[in-house]
């Protein structure tokens, strides 16, 4: 039976309007298949998960993935390789040089990878005594670029399975799983992988959000990322490069590819990614191998300490980095790179606190966007709220925001609904960066409050109880497209200087016992450090549009109006003035709700008091 891509079931009741900018389409025949598709993907994941029950005893729940995930990958690749096995074996007998063999296999099959073993799922079980050795031979004879089984240390698991008497039973079960691409699409295979990973992590009491991002959040990010470029994407024979430095299992790359090909089936895509979790890396690489992409474009390693694509830039970048993860162990390497790379290095603008590395990925992606003179680049990144406001003036985070805003790289920031992710219910935001903005968006930043656009899920998945339907997503993208004409209740367009402020130090004199100011040798009053205070003065105070250039005038006007009337003896220590930037997102969308009338509150209180007295009478009685 064929698997299909489809929107969430809740979406069928409220199809989104078509807009030229979003390219979203609605098809009733797809809606009729929604429930079927979801059940089929769930059934596939459940069936594969059920095989894990055979491992109970010798394996603990947190070890199931070491067996099930690589065998799922192997079964998928087995189907892809099956039609050309004899051709590849004949070529392997003819060409000893692996580089030449790879070229010849590509010519003959159109694939970048191959396997020269005489074994496959079709005949592995024929030799009862040699199953372990034959399976190991099958794994060993993949082309060198298929290193995914090494990252699972799968040959060790083969021996463990044989020792526990489970190998034949598990291989027999996997032989019955039909993962042919004609039966299970690449997108549905990705969904099945994510289902399996989530089930393993639930069994092991771990957080599935560490491994992948919900597809509905990715689809919104992708639509926003491509919104300004949709017209360009329809050009014939275009070539575009997509990059994710925290690739996980490849979900973002897969959905970005899906979007691009929907606009232009003839587009030539180059997908790149880096991932430091071995299992996630193996799944991501296997997925791209199955689609015919160059396997060397997916790298293993820590993006922050070892950029696998150093010197490369991309048309589109996307990421969902880990939230609040301590990067203290990498601090020495990151700081060294910052110092040695100079003003044009990726971390030159500043470093965040070592307790949260999200903004390092933000800087990395800003550095990876294709240069404006080469066509420019756009970035989409999902982060929690701390990068919007953490750190005071001239701290690392503030300096990063300052650089991004003064370089006019921030295009839009969208607040997502809470309870959107599997392992956290906290507020999250999509940042869109663009180094070649459209003329009408230059010098401006759009804030979109998307927290109200969600659909309740029938059943929670961990902390995820809400999803963004197609209709919800279309509404947010419509707000982005409308820009200055968007509904002001949900969209604000601000100048970049409206996020800037100065932190000024306000001093008051030190007084002697007679309450007279103590002066220094020059006759100037000495400051009382106990009375020292600071004030944040917006660049735009008093309606100023001069930005940082109007520093002295704006600060003095603020001081004279807001400080001096309350503390006449105060003064500004100009030498301590600092420049900061923050994006006070919630403040821009704050709505004042007037309190209820006192009479109404009193009436409610009297009712409650009466109920309490009645209960007390019953107790006394």
PDB file of N, CA and C in Angstrom, residues 498-531:
ATOM      1  N   UNK A 498      15.021  50.835  17.185  1.00  0.00           N
ATOM      2  CA  UNK A 498      14.032  50.815  18.254  1.00  0.00           C
ATOM      3  C   UNK A 498      14.324  49.730  19.294  1.00  0.00           C
ATOM      4  N   UNK A 499      15.330  48.893  19.032  1.00  0.00           N
ATOM      5  CA  UNK A 499      15.717  47.864  19.987  1.00  0.00           C
ATOM      6  C   UNK A 499      16.950  48.282  20.806  1.00  0.00           C
ATOM      7  N   UNK A 500      17.514  49.445  20.490  1.00  0.00           N
ATOM      8  CA  UNK A 500      18.727  49.893  21.155  1.00  0.00           C
ATOM      9  C   UNK A 500      18.445  50.744  22.382  1.00  0.00           C
ATOM     10  N   UNK A 501      19.366  50.743  23.310  1.00  0.00           N
ATOM     11  CA  UNK A 501      19.243  51.569  24.508  1.00  0.00           C
ATOM     12  C   UNK A 501      20.632  51.854  25.083  1.00  0.00           C
ATOM     13  N   UNK A 502      20.698  52.877  25.929  1.00  0.00           N
ATOM     14  CA  UNK A 502      21.924  53.146  26.677  1.00  0.00           C
ATOM     15  C   UNK A 502      21.657  52.870  28.147  1.00  0.00           C
ATOM     16  N   UNK A 503      22.576  52.204  28.790  1.00  0.00           N
ATOM     17  CA  UNK A 503      22.511  52.058  30.239  1.00  0.00           C
ATOM     18  C   UNK A 503      23.381  53.152  30.847  1.00  0.00           C
ATOM     19  N   UNK A 504      22.745  54.057  31.569  1.00  0.00           N
ATOM     20  CA  UNK A 504      23.495  55.165  32.175  1.00  0.00           C
ATOM     21  C   UNK A 504      23.634  54.923  33.678  1.00  0.00           C
ATOM     22  N   UNK A 505      24.721  55.411  34.231  1.00  0.00           N
ATOM     23  CA  UNK A 505      24.962  55.305  35.668  1.00  0.00           C
ATOM     24  C   UNK A 505      24.618  56.642  36.320  1.00  0.00           C
ATOM     25  N   UNK A 506      23.685  56.598  37.249  1.00  0.00           N
ATOM     26  CA  UNK A 506      23.232  57.797  37.954  1.00  0.00           C
ATOM     27  C   UNK A 506      23.882  57.824  39.336  1.00  0.00           C
ATOM     28  N   UNK A 507      24.640  58.886  39.611  1.00  0.00           N
ATOM     29  CA  UNK A 507      25.338  59.037  40.883  1.00  0.00           C
ATOM     30  C   UNK A 507      24.643  60.078  41.760  1.00  0.00           C
ATOM     31  N   UNK A 508      24.788  59.879  43.073  1.00  0.00           N
ATOM     32  CA  UNK A 508      24.332  60.877  44.041  1.00  0.00           C
ATOM     33  C   UNK A 508      25.469  61.137  45.026  1.00  0.00           C
ATOM     34  N   UNK A 509      25.528  62.343  45.600  1.00  0.00           N
ATOM     35  CA  UNK A 509      26.686  62.698  46.412  1.00  0.00           C
ATOM     36  C   UNK A 509      26.758  61.952  47.746  1.00  0.00           C
ATOM     37  N   UNK A 510      27.996  61.701  48.154  1.00  0.00           N
ATOM     38  CA  UNK A 510      28.265  61.152  49.481  1.00  0.00           C
ATOM     39  C   UNK A 510      28.148  62.298  50.487  1.00  0.00           C
ATOM     40  N   UNK A 511      27.371  62.127  51.547  1.00  0.00           N
ATOM     41  CA  UNK A 511      27.135  63.192  52.522  1.00  0.00           C
ATOM     42  C   UNK A 511      27.887  62.925  53.813  1.00  0.00           C
ATOM     43  N   UNK A 512      28.362  64.023  54.424  1.00  0.00           N
ATOM     44  CA  UNK A 512      29.033  63.865  55.721  1.00  0.00           C
ATOM     45  C   UNK A 512      27.987  63.872  56.832  1.00  0.00           C
ATOM     46  N   UNK A 513      28.456  63.897  58.074  1.00  0.00           N
ATOM     47  CA  UNK A 513      27.542  63.833  59.209  1.00  0.00           C
ATOM     48  C   UNK A 513      26.585  65.016  59.250  1.00  0.00           C
ATOM     49  N   UNK A 514      27.008  66.120  58.640  1.00  0.00           N
ATOM     50  CA  UNK A 514      26.163  67.317  58.626  1.00  0.00           C
ATOM     51  C   UNK A 514      25.256  67.363  57.410  1.00  0.00           C
ATOM     52  N   UNK A 515      25.225  66.256  56.643  1.00  0.00           N
ATOM     53  CA  UNK A 515      24.403  66.128  55.450  1.00  0.00           C
ATOM     54  C   UNK A 515      24.871  67.033  54.322  1.00  0.00           C
ATOM     55  N   UNK A 516      26.171  67.374  54.351  1.00  0.00           N
ATOM     56  CA  UNK A 516      26.770  68.160  53.277  1.00  0.00           C
ATOM     57  C   UNK A 516      27.550  67.241  52.351  1.00  0.00           C
ATOM     58  N   UNK A 517      27.598  67.551  51.050  1.00  0.00           N
ATOM     59  CA  UNK A 517      28.337  66.704  50.109  1.00  0.00           C
ATOM     60  C   UNK A 517      29.832  66.667  50.427  1.00  0.00           C
ATOM     61  N   UNK A 518      30.427  65.462  50.342  1.00  0.00           N
ATOM     62  CA  UNK A 518      31.876  65.296  50.482  1.00  0.00           C
ATOM     63  C   UNK A 518      32.496  65.512  49.107  1.00  0.00           C
ATOM     64  N   UNK A 519      33.512  66.360  49.017  1.00  0.00           N
ATOM     65  CA  UNK A 519      34.123  66.684  47.729  1.00  0.00           C
ATOM     66  C   UNK A 519      35.546  66.157  47.664  1.00  0.00           C
ATOM     67  N   UNK A 520      36.035  65.984  46.414  1.00  0.00           N
ATOM     68  CA  UNK A 520      37.414  65.551  46.229  1.00  0.00           C
ATOM     69  C   UNK A 520      38.330  66.769  46.156  1.00  0.00           C
ATOM     70  N   UNK A 521      39.607  66.570  45.788  1.00  0.00           N
ATOM     71  CA  UNK A 521      40.587  67.657  45.753  1.00  0.00           C
ATOM     72  C   UNK A 521      40.212  68.720  44.740  1.00  0.00           C
ATOM     73  N   UNK A 522      39.468  68.327  43.729  1.00  0.00           N
ATOM     74  CA  UNK A 522      39.081  69.300  42.693  1.00  0.00           C
ATOM     75  C   UNK A 522      37.758  69.987  43.031  1.00  0.00           C
ATOM     76  N   UNK A 523      37.222  69.682  44.176  1.00  0.00           N
ATOM     77  CA  UNK A 523      35.974  70.313  44.590  1.00  0.00           C
ATOM     78  C   UNK A 523      34.728  69.663  44.039  1.00  0.00           C
ATOM     79  N   UNK A 524      34.870  68.502  43.407  1.00  0.00           N
ATOM     80  CA  UNK A 524      33.715  67.793  42.855  1.00  0.00           C
ATOM     81  C   UNK A 524      33.154  66.830  43.899  1.00  0.00           C
ATOM     82  N   UNK A 525      31.838  66.718  43.946  1.00  0.00           N
ATOM     83  CA  UNK A 525      31.250  65.815  44.946  1.00  0.00           C
ATOM     84  C   UNK A 525      31.628  64.361  44.682  1.00  0.00           C
ATOM     85  N   UNK A 526      31.929  63.632  45.754  1.00  0.00           N
ATOM     86  CA  UNK A 526      32.235  62.217  45.638  1.00  0.00           C
ATOM     87  C   UNK A 526      30.930  61.419  45.568  1.00  0.00           C
ATOM     88  N   UNK A 527      30.866  60.389  44.713  1.00  0.00           N
ATOM     89  CA  UNK A 527      29.625  59.607  44.622  1.00  0.00           C
ATOM     90  C   UNK A 527      29.460  58.665  45.815  1.00  0.00           C
ATOM     91  N   UNK A 528      28.236  58.475  46.236  1.00  0.00           N
ATOM     92  CA  UNK A 528      27.896  57.505  47.268  1.00  0.00           C
ATOM     93  C   UNK A 528      27.556  56.192  46.563  1.00  0.00           C
ATOM     94  N   UNK A 529      28.450  55.196  46.649  1.00  0.00           N
ATOM     95  CA  UNK A 529      28.259  53.936  45.910  1.00  0.00           C
ATOM     96  C   UNK A 529      26.998  53.199  46.337  1.00  0.00           C
ATOM     97  N   UNK A 530      26.535  53.468  47.578  1.00  0.00           N
ATOM     98  CA  UNK A 530      25.332  52.788  48.037  1.00  0.00           C
ATOM     99  C   UNK A 530      24.077  53.346  47.375  1.00  0.00           C
ATOM    100  N   UNK A 531      24.165  54.562  46.882  1.00  0.00           N
ATOM    101  CA  UNK A 531      23.017  55.189  46.226  1.00  0.00           C
ATOM    102  C   UNK A 531      23.119  55.125  44.702  1.00  0.00           C
TER     103      UNK A 531
END
